[in-house]
Amino acid sequence: MKSSPSPAMLQEAAELRARGQSWDAVGAKLGRAAETCRKWPILCADLFRRYFNDAADRFLLEFSGRCTVKLATFTNSENERVALDATKFLSRHCVALRELQRAQSRLEKTADPDLQLDEYLKGLSDEQLTELEAGDDLANLAAGQAAGEEPHGEGTA
């Protein structure tokens, strides 16, 4: 019987793949056959994709930082054309990177269910909130009665 990899092993495999490692290298590092590792993105598709995307984002951010440092050295070039081109490119790069960071921040906020609920509740009127709370009270009462509990508390007889 084939067993699925642990989440930690799957995450390590995704990290290595995001950094450009071959399946042979992944297998060697994790002590598994390359053919076994190669199946994980299919067998554990959602989790592997999430780990891979997170790892790729971190890798690209790290790589972008190294590229920015290298490019910044060219802005001090004695060759005026090289310095000007590097400055223009670096300027565009920094603006684009900042826009991506803002977009990522917005995505992270909308991906958080608690923040979504909070934003939804902020948009409700006082009357709508009262109706929602009344509905919640009725649902709790019904759930208690279904479990065989006697009604109690305010507004119950």
Short mmCIF file of C-alpha atoms in Angstrom, two decimals:
data_model
loop_
_atom_site.label_atom_id
_atom_site.label_comp_id
_atom_site.label_asym_id
_atom_site.label_seq_id
_atom_site.Cartn_x
_atom_site.Cartn_y
_atom_site.Cartn_z
CA MET A 1 0.00 0.00 0.00
CA LYS A 2 1.38 3.37 -0.99
CA SER A 3 1.42 6.02 1.69
CA SER A 4 1.13 9.72 1.06
CA PRO A 5 4.04 11.91 2.11
CA SER A 6 3.78 13.82 5.35
CA PRO A 7 2.90 17.50 4.99
CA ALA A 8 6.46 18.38 6.06
CA MET A 9 7.96 16.13 3.38
CA LEU A 10 5.58 17.49 0.75
CA GLN A 11 6.48 21.04 1.74
CA GLU A 12 10.20 20.27 1.47
CA ALA A 13 9.68 18.72 -1.97
CA ALA A 14 7.72 21.76 -3.12
CA GLU A 15 10.42 24.09 -1.77
CA LEU A 16 13.16 22.20 -3.62
CA ARG A 17 11.15 22.15 -6.86
CA ALA A 18 10.39 25.88 -6.58
CA ARG A 19 14.13 26.47 -6.36
CA GLY A 20 14.69 24.51 -9.56
CA GLN A 21 15.83 21.17 -8.18
CA SER A 22 15.22 18.05 -10.29
CA TRP A 23 13.02 15.22 -9.06
CA ASP A 24 16.19 13.14 -8.72
CA ALA A 25 17.63 15.76 -6.37
CA VAL A 26 14.35 15.97 -4.43
CA GLY A 27 14.25 12.19 -4.02
CA ALA A 28 17.87 12.05 -2.90
CA LYS A 29 17.36 14.81 -0.34
CA LEU A 30 14.20 13.21 1.06
CA GLY A 31 15.37 9.61 0.88
CA ARG A 32 12.65 8.61 -1.57
CA ALA A 33 12.70 7.42 -5.17
CA ALA A 34 12.45 10.21 -7.73
CA GLU A 35 9.49 8.39 -9.34
CA THR A 36 7.66 8.42 -6.02
CA CYS A 37 8.26 12.12 -5.49
CA ARG A 38 7.24 12.90 -9.06
CA LYS A 39 3.71 11.60 -8.28
CA TRP A 40 3.12 13.84 -5.28
CA PRO A 41 1.92 16.92 -7.23
CA ILE A 42 -0.85 14.71 -8.64
CA LEU A 43 -1.66 12.68 -5.52
CA CYS A 44 -1.65 15.70 -3.21
CA ALA A 45 -2.49 18.36 -5.80
CA ASP A 46 -4.04 21.09 -3.65
CA LEU A 47 -1.52 20.93 -0.83
CA PHE A 48 1.49 20.59 -3.15
CA ARG A 49 0.28 23.51 -5.28
CA ARG A 50 -0.12 25.69 -2.18
CA TYR A 51 3.32 24.76 -0.84
CA PHE A 52 4.91 25.20 -4.27
CA ASN A 53 3.30 28.60 -4.87
CA ASP A 54 4.32 29.86 -1.42
CA ALA A 55 7.88 28.60 -1.95
CA ALA A 56 8.05 30.10 -5.45
CA ASP A 57 6.85 33.46 -4.11
CA ARG A 58 9.54 33.42 -1.41
CA PHE A 59 12.22 32.38 -3.90
CA LEU A 60 11.25 35.06 -6.41
CA LEU A 61 11.18 37.72 -3.69
CA GLU A 62 14.64 36.63 -2.52
CA PHE A 63 15.93 36.51 -6.10
CA SER A 64 14.40 39.90 -6.84
CA GLY A 65 16.23 41.34 -3.86
CA ARG A 66 19.56 39.96 -5.07
CA CYS A 67 18.90 41.31 -8.56
CA THR A 68 18.02 44.72 -7.14
CA VAL A 69 21.30 44.86 -5.22
CA LYS A 70 23.28 43.86 -8.32
CA LEU A 71 21.41 46.31 -10.51
CA ALA A 72 21.95 49.10 -8.00
CA THR A 73 25.71 48.67 -8.40
CA PHE A 74 25.32 49.46 -12.10
CA THR A 75 23.73 52.82 -11.25
CA ASN A 76 27.21 53.89 -10.07
CA SER A 77 28.89 52.87 -13.32
CA GLU A 78 31.39 55.26 -14.85
CA ASN A 79 29.71 54.57 -18.18
CA GLU A 80 26.93 57.17 -18.20
CA ARG A 81 24.71 55.12 -20.50
CA VAL A 82 24.96 52.02 -18.28
CA ALA A 83 24.22 54.10 -15.15
CA LEU A 84 21.21 55.78 -16.80
CA ASP A 85 19.75 52.52 -18.13
CA ALA A 86 20.25 50.78 -14.78
CA THR A 87 18.57 53.67 -12.97
CA LYS A 88 15.57 53.62 -15.32
CA PHE A 89 15.21 49.86 -15.06
CA LEU A 90 15.63 49.86 -11.29
CA SER A 91 13.05 52.60 -10.94
CA ARG A 92 10.49 50.68 -13.01
CA HIS A 93 11.35 47.48 -11.15
CA CYS A 94 10.83 49.06 -7.72
CA VAL A 95 7.48 50.56 -8.73
CA ALA A 96 6.28 47.26 -10.20
CA LEU A 97 7.48 45.32 -7.15
CA ARG A 98 5.67 47.70 -4.81
CA GLU A 99 2.46 47.34 -6.83
CA LEU A 100 2.76 43.55 -6.58
CA GLN A 101 3.30 43.76 -2.83
CA ARG A 102 0.18 45.90 -2.46
CA ALA A 103 -1.84 43.49 -4.58
CA GLN A 104 -0.54 40.57 -2.51
CA SER A 105 -1.55 42.37 0.68
CA ARG A 106 -5.07 42.94 -0.68
CA LEU A 107 -5.33 39.27 -1.68
CA GLU A 108 -4.20 38.12 1.74
CA LYS A 109 -6.82 40.29 3.40
CA THR A 110 -9.62 38.96 1.20
CA ALA A 111 -8.41 35.38 1.68
CA ASP A 112 -8.86 35.62 5.46
CA PRO A 113 -12.42 34.47 6.31
CA ASP A 114 -12.41 36.41 9.58
CA LEU A 115 -11.60 39.64 7.73
CA GLN A 116 -14.27 38.88 5.14
CA LEU A 117 -16.84 38.34 7.87
CA ASP A 118 -15.71 41.49 9.67
CA GLU A 119 -16.05 43.54 6.46
CA TYR A 120 -19.48 42.01 5.81
CA LEU A 121 -20.69 42.80 9.31
CA LYS A 122 -19.40 46.38 9.11
CA GLY A 123 -21.58 46.88 6.05
CA LEU A 124 -24.80 45.89 7.83
CA SER A 125 -27.22 48.40 9.34
CA ASP A 126 -28.20 48.22 13.02
CA GLU A 127 -31.53 46.72 11.99
CA GLN A 128 -29.84 44.03 9.91
CA LEU A 129 -27.47 43.20 12.77
CA THR A 130 -30.45 42.88 15.16
CA GLU A 131 -32.19 40.53 12.72
CA LEU A 132 -29.01 38.49 12.36
CA GLU A 133 -28.62 38.20 16.13
CA ALA A 134 -32.28 37.19 16.51
CA GLY A 135 -31.82 34.51 13.87
CA ASP A 136 -28.73 33.26 15.69
CA ASP A 137 -30.67 33.08 18.96
CA LEU A 138 -33.41 31.06 17.27
CA ALA A 139 -30.86 28.73 15.69
CA ASN A 140 -29.20 28.15 19.07
CA LEU A 141 -32.58 27.50 20.69
CA ALA A 142 -33.54 25.02 17.95
CA ALA A 143 -30.18 23.26 18.23
CA GLY A 144 -30.61 22.95 22.00
CA GLN A 145 -34.11 21.53 21.64
CA ALA A 146 -32.91 19.06 19.02
CA ALA A 147 -30.28 17.89 21.52
CA GLY A 148 -33.00 17.38 24.15
CA GLU A 149 -32.22 20.45 26.23
CA GLU A 150 -34.98 22.42 27.93
CA PRO A 151 -35.40 26.02 26.79
CA HIS A 152 -34.00 28.52 29.26
CA GLY A 153 -32.73 32.08 29.49
CA GLU A 154 -34.26 35.37 28.45
CA GLY A 155 -37.29 35.33 26.22
CA THR A 156 -38.06 31.64 26.75
CA ALA A 157 -40.77 30.17 28.89
#
